[in-house]
C-alpha cells in the first residue's frame, strides 16, 4: 500500500459544486501539504499544516479550504468549484525535523466543467 | 516574496547528450532538494544537498549546491530515454522550523532516441 494515499484519483464535477479531496498517510509525519500542478506553472502550494492544530495558507489558497482531521488525514475542499480550478492536485508529507524530504501521493486529477 | 526559480522550462536532447537544469533561490537555503516526476506520475525525491559547495553524484546524475547556498544545478551525463520527465528543485522557505517547501516550476526533459 502507498504511504500517501489520495482519493479520488480522478473527478469530474460541475461549476458551483462543492468537492473534497482526501489525503491519508501512514508515514507518521507531522507536516502535510496540498499542491496544485498546472502545465508550465510547476507545483504551487495551496495549504500546509505542521500539526493538527496548525494550518497555514500557501501561495494560492483563495477558493480552497482544508481540514486536518488527524495527524494522518488532511483534506482539501473546493467550496464552489470553478473551471480554472481544473488541475492535478498532490498531497505530500514530510518529517518536521532536518529531513525535509517530501513524499507525494499519486495525485487527483480534477476537472471542473 | 521568497521564490525558487528554475531554468530552462523545457529541454529536448538527443539520447547521449548531456542535460543541465539550474535552480536559484531569492534567499539562502538551509538545504535544497531535487525531485523527478515521470510522465503521468508523481514527484519522487532524488536527493538533498545541505552543505555549501556540496557535490553529490548518483550514477549519471551530478547535483551541486552553490557556495552561497542560493543556487543549485542538476547535470545528467549521456542522457537515456529513461531520464525523460520533469525535474524540480525545492527549498524550505520561510525560515526556521516554520518553513514551507517551495518548488521551482520544473524543467521538462524529453529525449529523442
Coordinates of N, CA and C in Angstrom, one line a residue:
Chain A
X1 N 0.8 -1.2 0.0 CA 0.0 0.0 0.0 C 0.9 1.2 0.0
X2 N 0.4 2.3 -0.7 CA 1.1 3.5 -0.7 C 1.2 4.2 0.6
X3 N 2.3 4.9 0.9 CA 2.4 5.6 2.2 C 1.5 6.8 2.2
X4 N 1.3 7.5 1.1 CA 0.4 8.7 1.0 C -0.7 8.3 0.0
X5 N -1.9 8.3 0.4 CA -3.0 7.9 -0.4 C -4.0 9.1 -0.7
X6 N -4.3 9.3 -1.9 CA -5.2 10.4 -2.3 C -6.5 9.7 -2.9
X7 N -7.6 10.3 -2.5 CA -8.9 9.9 -3.1 C -9.7 11.1 -3.3
X8 N -10.5 11.1 -4.5 CA -10.4 10.1 -5.6 C -9.2 10.4 -6.4
X9 N -8.9 9.5 -7.4 CA -7.8 9.7 -8.3 C -8.2 10.6 -9.5
X10 N -9.4 10.5 -9.8 CA -9.9 11.3 -10.9 C -11.3 11.8 -10.5
X11 N -11.7 13.0 -10.9 CA -13.0 13.5 -10.6 C -13.4 14.6 -11.6
X12 N -14.6 14.4 -12.1 CA -15.2 15.5 -12.9 C -16.4 16.0 -12.2
X13 N -16.4 17.3 -12.0 CA -17.5 18.0 -11.3 C -18.0 19.2 -12.0
X14 N -19.2 19.7 -11.6 CA -19.7 20.8 -12.3 C -19.4 22.1 -11.6
X15 N -19.4 23.2 -12.3 CA -19.2 24.5 -11.7 C -20.2 24.8 -10.6
X16 N -19.7 25.3 -9.5 CA -20.6 25.6 -8.4 C -20.7 24.5 -7.4
X17 N -20.3 23.3 -7.7 CA -20.4 22.2 -6.8 C -19.3 22.2 -5.7
X18 N -19.6 21.7 -4.6 CA -18.6 21.5 -3.5 C -17.9 20.2 -3.7
X19 N -16.6 20.1 -3.6 CA -15.9 18.9 -3.7 C -14.8 18.8 -2.7
X20 N -14.6 17.6 -2.2 CA -13.5 17.4 -1.2 C -12.5 16.3 -1.8
X21 N -11.3 16.7 -1.6 CA -10.2 15.7 -2.0 C -9.5 15.3 -0.7
X22 N -9.3 14.0 -0.6 CA -8.8 13.5 0.7 C -7.4 12.9 0.6
X23 N -6.7 13.0 1.7 CA -5.3 12.5 1.7 C -5.1 11.9 3.1
X24 N -4.5 10.7 3.0 CA -4.2 10.0 4.3 C -2.8 9.5 4.1
X25 N -2.1 9.4 5.3 CA -0.7 8.9 5.2 C -0.4 8.0 6.4
X26 N 0.5 7.1 6.1 CA 0.9 6.1 7.1 C 2.4 6.3 7.5
X27 N 3.0 7.4 7.2 CA 4.4 7.7 7.5 C 4.6 8.3 8.9
X28 N 3.5 8.7 9.5 CA 3.7 9.2 10.8 C 4.3 10.7 10.8
X29 N 4.2 11.3 9.7 CA 4.7 12.7 9.6 C 3.8 13.7 10.1
X30 N 4.3 14.7 10.7 CA 3.5 15.8 11.2 C 3.1 16.8 10.1
X31 N 4.0 17.0 9.1 CA 3.7 18.0 8.1 C 3.0 17.4 6.9
X32 N 2.0 18.2 6.5 CA 1.2 17.8 5.3 C 1.0 19.0 4.4
X33 N 1.0 18.7 3.1 CA 0.9 19.8 2.1 C -0.2 19.5 1.1
X34 N -0.8 20.5 0.5 CA -1.5 20.4 -0.7 C -0.9 21.3 -1.8
X35 N -0.6 20.7 -2.9 CA -0.1 21.4 -4.1 C -1.0 21.2 -5.2
X36 N -0.9 22.2 -6.1 CA -1.6 22.2 -7.4 C -0.6 22.2 -8.5
X37 N -0.8 21.4 -9.5 CA 0.1 21.4 -10.7 C -0.6 21.7 -11.9
X38 N -0.2 22.7 -12.6 CA -0.7 23.1 -13.9 C 0.5 23.1 -14.9
X39 N 0.3 22.8 -16.1 CA 1.4 22.8 -17.1 C 2.1 24.2 -17.2
X40 N 3.4 24.1 -17.0 CA 4.2 25.3 -17.1 C 4.3 26.1 -15.8
X41 N 3.5 25.7 -14.8 CA 3.5 26.5 -13.6 C 4.1 25.7 -12.4
X42 N 4.5 24.5 -12.6 CA 5.1 23.7 -11.6 C 4.1 23.3 -10.5
X43 N 4.7 23.2 -9.3 CA 3.9 22.8 -8.1 C 3.7 24.0 -7.2
X44 N 2.5 24.4 -7.1 CA 2.2 25.6 -6.3 C 1.5 25.2 -5.0
X45 N 1.9 25.8 -3.9 CA 1.4 25.4 -2.6 C 0.1 26.1 -2.3
X46 N -0.9 25.2 -1.9 CA -2.2 25.8 -1.6 C -2.3 26.0 -0.1
X47 N -2.1 24.9 0.7 CA -2.2 25.0 2.1 C -1.1 24.0 2.7
X48 N -0.7 24.3 3.9 CA 0.2 23.3 4.6 C -0.1 23.3 6.1
X49 N 0.2 22.2 6.7 CA -0.1 22.0 8.1 C 1.1 21.4 8.8
X50 N 1.4 22.0 9.9 CA 2.5 21.4 10.7 C 2.1 20.4 11.7
X51 N 0.8 20.5 12.2 CA 0.2 19.5 13.0 C -1.3 19.7 13.0
X52 N -2.0 19.0 13.8 CA -3.4 19.0 13.7 C -4.0 20.4 14.1
X53 N -3.3 21.1 14.9 CA -3.8 22.5 15.3 C -3.2 23.6 14.5
X54 N -2.4 23.3 13.5 CA -1.7 24.4 12.8 C -2.0 24.2 11.3
X55 N -2.6 25.2 10.7 CA -3.0 25.3 9.3 C -2.5 26.6 8.8
X56 N -1.8 26.6 7.6 CA -1.2 27.8 7.0 C -1.6 27.9 5.5
X57 N -1.8 29.1 5.1 CA -2.1 29.3 3.7 C -0.8 29.3 2.9
X58 N -0.9 28.8 1.7 CA 0.2 28.8 0.8 C 0.0 30.0 -0.2
X59 N 0.6 29.9 -1.3 CA 0.6 31.0 -2.3 C -0.7 31.1 -3.1
X60 N -1.5 30.1 -3.1 CA -2.8 30.2 -3.9 C -3.9 29.6 -3.2
X61 N -4.2 30.1 -2.0 CA -5.2 29.5 -1.1 C -6.7 30.0 -1.4
X62 N -6.8 31.1 -2.2 CA -8.1 31.6 -2.5 C -9.0 30.5 -3.2
X63 N -10.2 30.3 -2.7 CA -11.1 29.4 -3.3 C -11.0 28.0 -2.8
X64 N -10.1 27.8 -1.8 CA -9.8 26.5 -1.2 C -9.9 26.6 0.3
X65 N -10.2 25.5 0.9 CA -10.1 25.4 2.4 C -9.6 24.0 2.7
X66 N -9.1 23.8 3.9 CA -8.6 22.5 4.3 C -9.0 22.1 5.7
X67 N -8.9 20.9 6.0 CA -9.2 20.4 7.3 C -8.1 19.3 7.7
X68 N -7.5 19.4 8.9 CA -6.6 18.4 9.3 C -7.3 17.6 10.4
X69 N -8.0 16.5 10.0 CA -8.8 15.8 10.9 C -8.1 15.0 12.0
X70 N -6.9 14.6 11.6 CA -6.0 13.8 12.4 C -4.6 14.0 11.9
X71 N -3.6 13.5 12.6 CA -2.2 13.6 12.1 C -2.1 13.0 10.7
X72 N -2.9 11.9 10.5 CA -2.7 11.2 9.3 C -3.6 11.6 8.1
X73 N -4.5 12.6 8.4 CA -5.5 13.0 7.4 C -5.6 14.5 7.2
X74 N -5.5 14.8 5.9 CA -5.5 16.2 5.5 C -6.4 16.4 4.2
X75 N -7.5 17.0 4.3 CA -8.4 17.1 3.2 C -8.5 18.5 2.6
X76 N -8.7 18.6 1.4 CA -8.8 19.9 0.6 C -10.2 20.0 0.1
X77 N -10.8 21.2 0.3 CA -12.2 21.4 -0.2 C -12.2 22.6 -1.2
X78 N -13.0 22.4 -2.2 CA -13.4 23.5 -3.1 C -14.8 23.8 -2.8
X79 N -15.1 24.9 -2.1 CA -16.5 25.2 -1.7 C -17.4 25.4 -2.9
X80 N -17.0 26.0 -3.9 CA -17.8 26.2 -5.1 C -16.8 26.2 -6.3
X81 N -16.7 25.0 -6.9 CA -15.7 24.8 -7.9 C -15.9 25.7 -9.1
X82 N -14.8 26.1 -9.7 CA -14.9 26.9 -11.0 C -13.9 26.2 -12.0
X83 N -14.1 26.5 -13.3 CA -13.3 25.8 -14.3 C -11.8 26.0 -14.1
X84 N -11.4 27.2 -13.7 CA -9.9 27.4 -13.6 C -9.3 26.7 -12.4
X85 N -10.1 25.9 -11.7 CA -9.5 25.0 -10.7 C -9.3 23.6 -11.2
X86 N -9.5 23.5 -12.5 CA -9.2 22.2 -13.2 C -7.6 22.1 -13.1
X87 N -7.2 21.0 -12.6 CA -5.7 20.8 -12.4 C -5.5 19.4 -11.8
X88 N -4.2 19.2 -11.6 CA -3.7 18.0 -10.9 C -3.3 18.4 -9.5
X89 N -3.9 17.7 -8.5 CA -3.7 18.1 -7.1 C -2.8 17.0 -6.4
X90 N -1.8 17.4 -5.7 CA -1.0 16.5 -5.0 C -1.0 16.8 -3.5
X91 N -1.1 15.8 -2.7 CA -0.9 15.8 -1.3 C 0.6 15.3 -1.0
X92 N 1.2 15.9 -0.1 CA 2.6 15.5 0.3 C 2.7 15.6 1.8
X93 N 3.7 14.8 2.3 CA 4.0 14.8 3.7 C 5.5 14.9 3.9
X94 N 5.9 15.4 5.0 CA 7.4 15.4 5.4 C 7.5 15.4 6.9
X95 N 8.7 15.0 7.2 CA 9.1 14.9 8.6 C 9.4 16.4 9.1
X96 N 9.1 16.7 10.3 CA 9.2 18.1 10.8 C 10.7 18.5 11.2
X97 N 11.5 17.5 11.2 CA 12.9 17.8 11.6 C 13.8 18.2 10.4
X98 N 15.1 17.9 10.5 CA 16.0 18.3 9.5 C 15.8 17.6 8.2
X99 N 15.1 16.4 8.2 CA 14.8 15.7 7.0 C 13.6 16.2 6.3
X100 N 13.7 17.2 5.4 CA 12.5 17.8 4.9 C 12.1 17.2 3.6
X101 N 12.6 16.0 3.2 CA 12.2 15.3 2.0 C 10.7 15.1 2.1
X102 N 10.0 15.4 0.9 CA 8.6 15.3 0.8 C 8.2 14.0 0.1
X103 N 7.1 13.3 0.6 CA 6.6 12.1 0.0 C 5.2 12.5 -0.6
X104 N 5.0 12.2 -1.9 CA 3.8 12.6 -2.6 C 2.9 11.5 -2.7
X105 N 1.6 11.8 -2.7 CA 0.5 10.9 -3.1 C 0.5 10.8 -4.7
X106 N -0.4 9.9 -5.2 CA -0.4 9.6 -6.6 C -1.1 10.8 -7.4
X107 N -1.7 11.7 -6.7 CA -2.4 12.8 -7.3 C -3.9 12.6 -7.6
X108 N -4.6 13.7 -7.7 CA -6.0 13.7 -8.0 C -6.2 14.6 -9.2
X109 N -6.7 14.0 -10.3 CA -6.9 14.9 -11.5 C -8.4 15.4 -11.4
X110 N -8.5 16.7 -11.2 CA -9.8 17.3 -11.1 C -10.2 18.1 -12.3
X111 N -11.4 17.8 -12.8 CA -11.9 18.6 -14.0 C -13.2 19.3 -13.6
X112 N -13.3 20.6 -13.7 CA -14.5 21.3 -13.4 C -15.1 21.8 -14.7
X113 N -16.3 21.4 -15.0 CA -16.9 21.7 -16.3 C -18.1 22.7 -16.1
Chain B
X1 N 7.9 38.3 -2.8 CA 8.1 37.2 -1.8 C 9.2 36.3 -2.2
X2 N 9.5 35.4 -1.3 CA 10.6 34.4 -1.5 C 10.2 33.5 -2.6
X3 N 11.1 33.2 -3.4 CA 10.9 32.3 -4.6 C 12.0 31.3 -4.8
X4 N 11.6 30.3 -5.6 CA 12.6 29.4 -6.1 C 12.4 29.3 -7.6
X5 N 13.4 29.7 -8.4 CA 13.3 29.8 -9.8 C 14.1 28.8 -10.5
X6 N 13.6 28.3 -11.6 CA 14.3 27.2 -12.3 C 14.3 27.4 -13.8
X7 N 15.4 27.1 -14.4 CA 15.5 27.2 -15.9 C 16.4 26.1 -16.4
X8 N 16.2 25.7 -17.6 CA 15.1 26.1 -18.5 C 13.8 25.5 -18.2
X9 N 12.7 25.9 -18.8 CA 11.4 25.3 -18.6 C 11.3 24.0 -19.4
X10 N 11.9 24.0 -20.5 CA 11.9 22.8 -21.4 C 13.3 22.5 -21.9
X11 N 13.6 21.3 -22.1 CA 14.9 20.9 -22.8 C 14.7 19.6 -23.6
X12 N 15.0 19.7 -24.8 CA 14.9 18.5 -25.7 C 16.3 18.1 -26.1
X13 N 16.7 16.9 -25.9 CA 18.0 16.4 -26.3 C 18.0 15.1 -27.1
X14 N 19.1 14.9 -27.8 CA 19.2 13.6 -28.4 C 19.8 12.6 -27.4
X15 N 19.4 11.4 -27.4 CA 19.9 10.4 -26.5 C 21.5 10.4 -26.6
X16 N 22.1 10.5 -25.4 CA 23.5 10.5 -25.4 C 24.1 11.9 -25.1
X17 N 23.3 12.9 -25.3 CA 23.7 14.3 -25.0 C 23.6 14.5 -23.5
X18 N 24.3 15.6 -23.0 CA 24.2 15.9 -21.6 C 23.0 16.9 -21.4
X19 N 22.6 17.0 -20.2 CA 21.5 17.9 -19.8 C 21.8 18.6 -18.5
X20 N 21.5 19.9 -18.4 CA 21.6 20.6 -17.1 C 20.4 21.4 -16.8
X21 N 19.9 21.4 -15.6 CA 18.9 22.3 -15.1 C 19.4 23.1 -13.9
X22 N 19.0 24.4 -13.9 CA 19.5 25.3 -12.9 C 18.4 25.8 -12.0
X23 N 18.8 26.0 -10.7 CA 17.8 26.5 -9.7 C 18.4 27.6 -8.9
X24 N 17.6 28.7 -8.7 CA 18.1 29.8 -7.9 C 17.0 30.2 -6.9
X25 N 17.5 30.5 -5.7 CA 16.6 31.0 -4.7 C 16.8 32.4 -4.4
X26 N 15.7 33.1 -4.0 CA 15.8 34.5 -3.7 C 16.4 34.7 -2.3
X27 N 16.6 33.6 -1.6 CA 17.1 33.7 -0.2 C 18.0 32.5 0.0
X28 N 18.9 32.6 1.0 CA 19.8 31.5 1.4 C 18.9 30.3 1.9
X29 N 19.3 29.1 1.5 CA 18.5 27.9 1.8 C 19.3 27.1 2.8
X30 N 18.6 26.5 3.7 CA 19.3 25.5 4.6 C 19.6 24.2 3.9
X31 N 18.8 23.9 2.9 CA 19.1 22.8 2.1 C 18.3 22.9 0.8
X32 N 18.7 22.1 -0.2 CA 17.9 22.1 -1.5 C 17.7 20.7 -1.9
X33 N 16.5 20.4 -2.4 CA 16.1 19.1 -2.8 C 15.8 19.0 -4.3
X34 N 16.0 17.8 -4.8 CA 15.7 17.6 -6.2 C 14.7 16.4 -6.3
X35 N 13.7 16.6 -7.2 CA 12.7 15.6 -7.4 C 12.6 15.3 -8.9
X36 N 12.1 14.1 -9.2 CA 11.8 13.8 -10.6 C 10.4 13.3 -10.7
X37 N 9.7 13.8 -11.7 CA 8.3 13.4 -12.0 C 8.3 12.8 -13.4
X38 N 8.0 11.5 -13.4 CA 7.9 10.8 -14.7 C 6.5 11.2 -15.3
X39 N 6.4 11.2 -16.6 CA 5.1 11.5 -17.3 C 4.0 10.6 -16.7
X40 N 2.9 11.3 -16.2 CA 1.8 10.6 -15.6 C 2.0 10.2 -14.2
X41 N 3.1 10.6 -13.6 CA 3.4 10.1 -12.3 C 3.4 11.3 -11.3
X42 N 4.0 11.0 -10.1 CA 4.0 12.0 -9.0 C 5.5 12.3 -8.8
X43 N 5.8 13.5 -8.2 CA 7.2 13.8 -7.9 C 7.8 12.8 -6.9
X44 N 9.0 12.4 -7.2 CA 9.7 11.5 -6.4 C 11.1 12.1 -6.0
X45 N 11.4 12.0 -4.7 CA 12.6 12.6 -4.2 C 13.8 11.9 -4.8
X46 N 14.8 12.8 -5.2 CA 16.1 12.2 -5.7 C 17.2 12.4 -4.6
X47 N 17.3 13.6 -4.1 CA 18.5 13.9 -3.3 C 18.3 15.2 -2.5
X48 N 19.0 15.4 -1.5 CA 19.0 16.6 -0.7 C 20.5 17.0 -0.5
X49 N 20.7 18.3 -0.7 CA 22.1 18.9 -0.5 C 22.0 19.9 0.6
X50 N 22.9 19.8 1.5 CA 22.9 20.6 2.7 C 24.1 21.6 2.9
X51 N 25.2 21.2 2.5 CA 26.4 22.0 2.7 C 26.8 22.9 1.6
X52 N 27.3 24.0 1.9 CA 27.8 25.0 0.9 C 28.8 24.3 0.0
X53 N 28.6 24.4 -1.3 CA 29.6 23.9 -2.3 C 29.5 22.4 -2.4
X54 N 28.5 21.8 -1.8 CA 28.4 20.3 -1.9 C 28.1 19.8 -3.3
X55 N 28.7 18.7 -3.6 CA 28.5 18.0 -4.9 C 28.2 16.5 -4.5
X56 N 27.1 16.0 -5.1 CA 26.8 14.6 -4.9 C 26.5 14.0 -6.3
X57 N 26.8 12.7 -6.4 CA 26.5 12.0 -7.6 C 25.7 10.8 -7.4
X58 N 24.8 10.5 -8.4 CA 24.0 9.3 -8.4 C 24.1 8.8 -9.8
X59 N 25.0 7.9 -10.1 CA 25.3 7.3 -11.4 C 25.6 8.4 -12.4
X60 N 24.7 8.7 -13.3 CA 25.0 9.7 -14.3 C 24.5 11.1 -13.9
X61 N 23.9 11.2 -12.7 CA 23.4 12.5 -12.2 C 24.4 13.1 -11.3
X62 N 24.7 14.4 -11.5 CA 25.5 15.2 -10.6 C 24.8 16.4 -10.1
X63 N 24.7 16.5 -8.8 CA 24.0 17.6 -8.1 C 25.0 18.5 -7.4
X64 N 24.8 19.8 -7.6 CA 25.7 20.8 -6.9 C 24.9 21.8 -6.1
X65 N 25.4 22.2 -5.0 CA 24.8 23.3 -4.2 C 25.8 24.4 -4.2
X66 N 25.4 25.6 -4.5 CA 26.3 26.8 -4.6 C 27.0 27.2 -3.3
X67 N 28.0 27.9 -3.4 CA 28.8 28.3 -2.2 C 27.9 29.2 -1.3
X68 N 27.1 30.0 -1.9 CA 26.2 30.9 -1.1 C 24.9 30.2 -0.7
X69 N 24.8 29.0 -1.1 CA 23.5 28.2 -0.7 C 22.3 28.9 -1.3
X70 N 22.4 29.5 -2.4 CA 21.3 30.1 -3.1 C 21.0 29.6 -4.5
X71 N 21.9 28.7 -4.9 CA 21.7 28.1 -6.3 C 22.1 26.7 -6.3
X72 N 21.6 26.0 -7.3 CA 21.9 24.6 -7.4 C 21.8 24.1 -8.8
X73 N 22.4 23.0 -9.2 CA 22.2 22.5 -10.5 C 22.1 21.0 -10.5
X74 N 21.5 20.5 -11.5 CA 21.4 19.0 -11.8 C 22.0 18.8 -13.2
X75 N 23.0 17.9 -13.3 CA 23.6 17.6 -14.6 C 23.4 16.1 -14.8
X76 N 22.9 15.8 -16.0 CA 22.8 14.4 -16.4 C 23.8 14.2 -17.6
X77 N 24.7 13.2 -17.4 CA 25.6 12.9 -18.4 C 25.1 11.8 -19.3
X78 N 25.2 12.0 -20.6 CA 24.8 10.9 -21.6 C 23.4 10.5 -21.3
X79 N 22.4 11.4 -21.6 CA 21.0 11.1 -21.3 C 20.5 9.8 -22.0
X80 N 19.6 9.2 -21.3 CA 18.9 8.0 -21.8 C 17.4 8.3 -21.8
X81 N 16.7 7.4 -22.6 CA 15.2 7.7 -22.7 C 14.6 7.5 -21.3
X82 N 15.2 6.8 -20.4 CA 14.6 6.6 -19.1 C 14.7 7.9 -18.2
X83 N 15.5 8.9 -18.7 CA 15.6 10.1 -18.0 C 14.5 11.1 -18.2
X84 N 13.6 10.8 -19.2 CA 12.5 11.6 -19.5 C 11.7 11.9 -18.3
X85 N 11.3 13.2 -18.2 CA 10.4 13.6 -17.1 C 10.6 15.0 -16.7
X86 N 10.0 15.5 -15.7 CA 10.2 16.8 -15.2 C 11.0 16.8 -13.9
X87 N 12.0 17.6 -13.9 CA 12.9 17.7 -12.7 C 12.6 19.0 -12.0
X88 N 12.4 18.9 -10.7 CA 12.0 20.0 -9.8 C 13.1 20.2 -8.8
X89 N 13.4 21.4 -8.5 CA 14.2 21.7 -7.3 C 13.2 22.3 -6.2
X90 N 13.5 22.2 -5.0 CA 12.7 22.6 -3.9 C 13.5 23.1 -2.7
X91 N 13.0 24.1 -2.1 CA 13.7 24.6 -0.9 C 12.8 25.0 0.2
X92 N 13.2 24.9 1.4 CA 12.4 25.2 2.6 C 12.4 26.7 2.8
X93 N 11.5 27.4 2.3 CA 11.4 28.9 2.5 C 10.6 29.3 3.7
X94 N 10.9 30.4 4.3 CA 10.1 30.9 5.4 C 10.9 31.0 6.7
X95 N 12.0 30.3 6.8 CA 12.8 30.4 7.9 C 12.5 29.5 9.1
X96 N 13.6 29.0 9.7 CA 13.4 28.2 10.9 C 12.6 26.9 10.7
X97 N 11.8 26.6 11.8 CA 11.0 25.4 11.7 C 9.7 25.6 11.0
X98 N 9.3 26.9 10.8 CA 8.1 27.2 10.1 C 8.2 27.4 8.6
X99 N 9.0 26.5 8.0 CA 9.2 26.7 6.6 C 8.1 26.1 5.8
X100 N 8.0 26.5 4.5 CA 7.1 25.8 3.6 C 7.9 25.4 2.5
X101 N 7.8 24.2 2.1 CA 8.6 23.6 1.0 C 8.1 24.1 -0.3
X102 N 8.9 24.9 -1.0 CA 8.6 25.6 -2.2 C 9.3 25.1 -3.4
X103 N 8.6 24.8 -4.4 CA 9.2 24.2 -5.6 C 9.4 25.2 -6.7
X104 N 10.4 24.9 -7.5 CA 10.6 25.7 -8.8 C 9.6 25.2 -9.8
X105 N 9.5 25.8 -10.9 CA 8.5 25.4 -11.9 C 8.9 24.1 -12.7
X106 N 10.1 23.7 -12.5 CA 10.5 22.4 -13.1 C 11.0 22.6 -14.5
X107 N 11.8 21.6 -14.9 CA 12.4 21.5 -16.3 C 11.9 20.2 -16.9
X108 N 11.2 20.3 -18.0 CA 10.7 19.1 -18.6 C 11.7 18.7 -19.6
X109 N 12.3 17.5 -19.4 CA 13.3 16.9 -20.3 C 12.7 15.9 -21.2
X110 N 12.9 16.0 -22.5 CA 12.5 15.0 -23.4 C 13.7 14.5 -24.1
X111 N 13.8 13.2 -24.4 CA 15.0 12.6 -25.0 C 14.6 11.9 -26.3
X112 N 15.2 12.3 -27.4 CA 14.9 11.7 -28.7 C 15.9 10.5 -28.9
X113 N 15.3 9.3 -29.0 CA 16.2 8.1 -29.1 C 17.0 8.0 -30.4

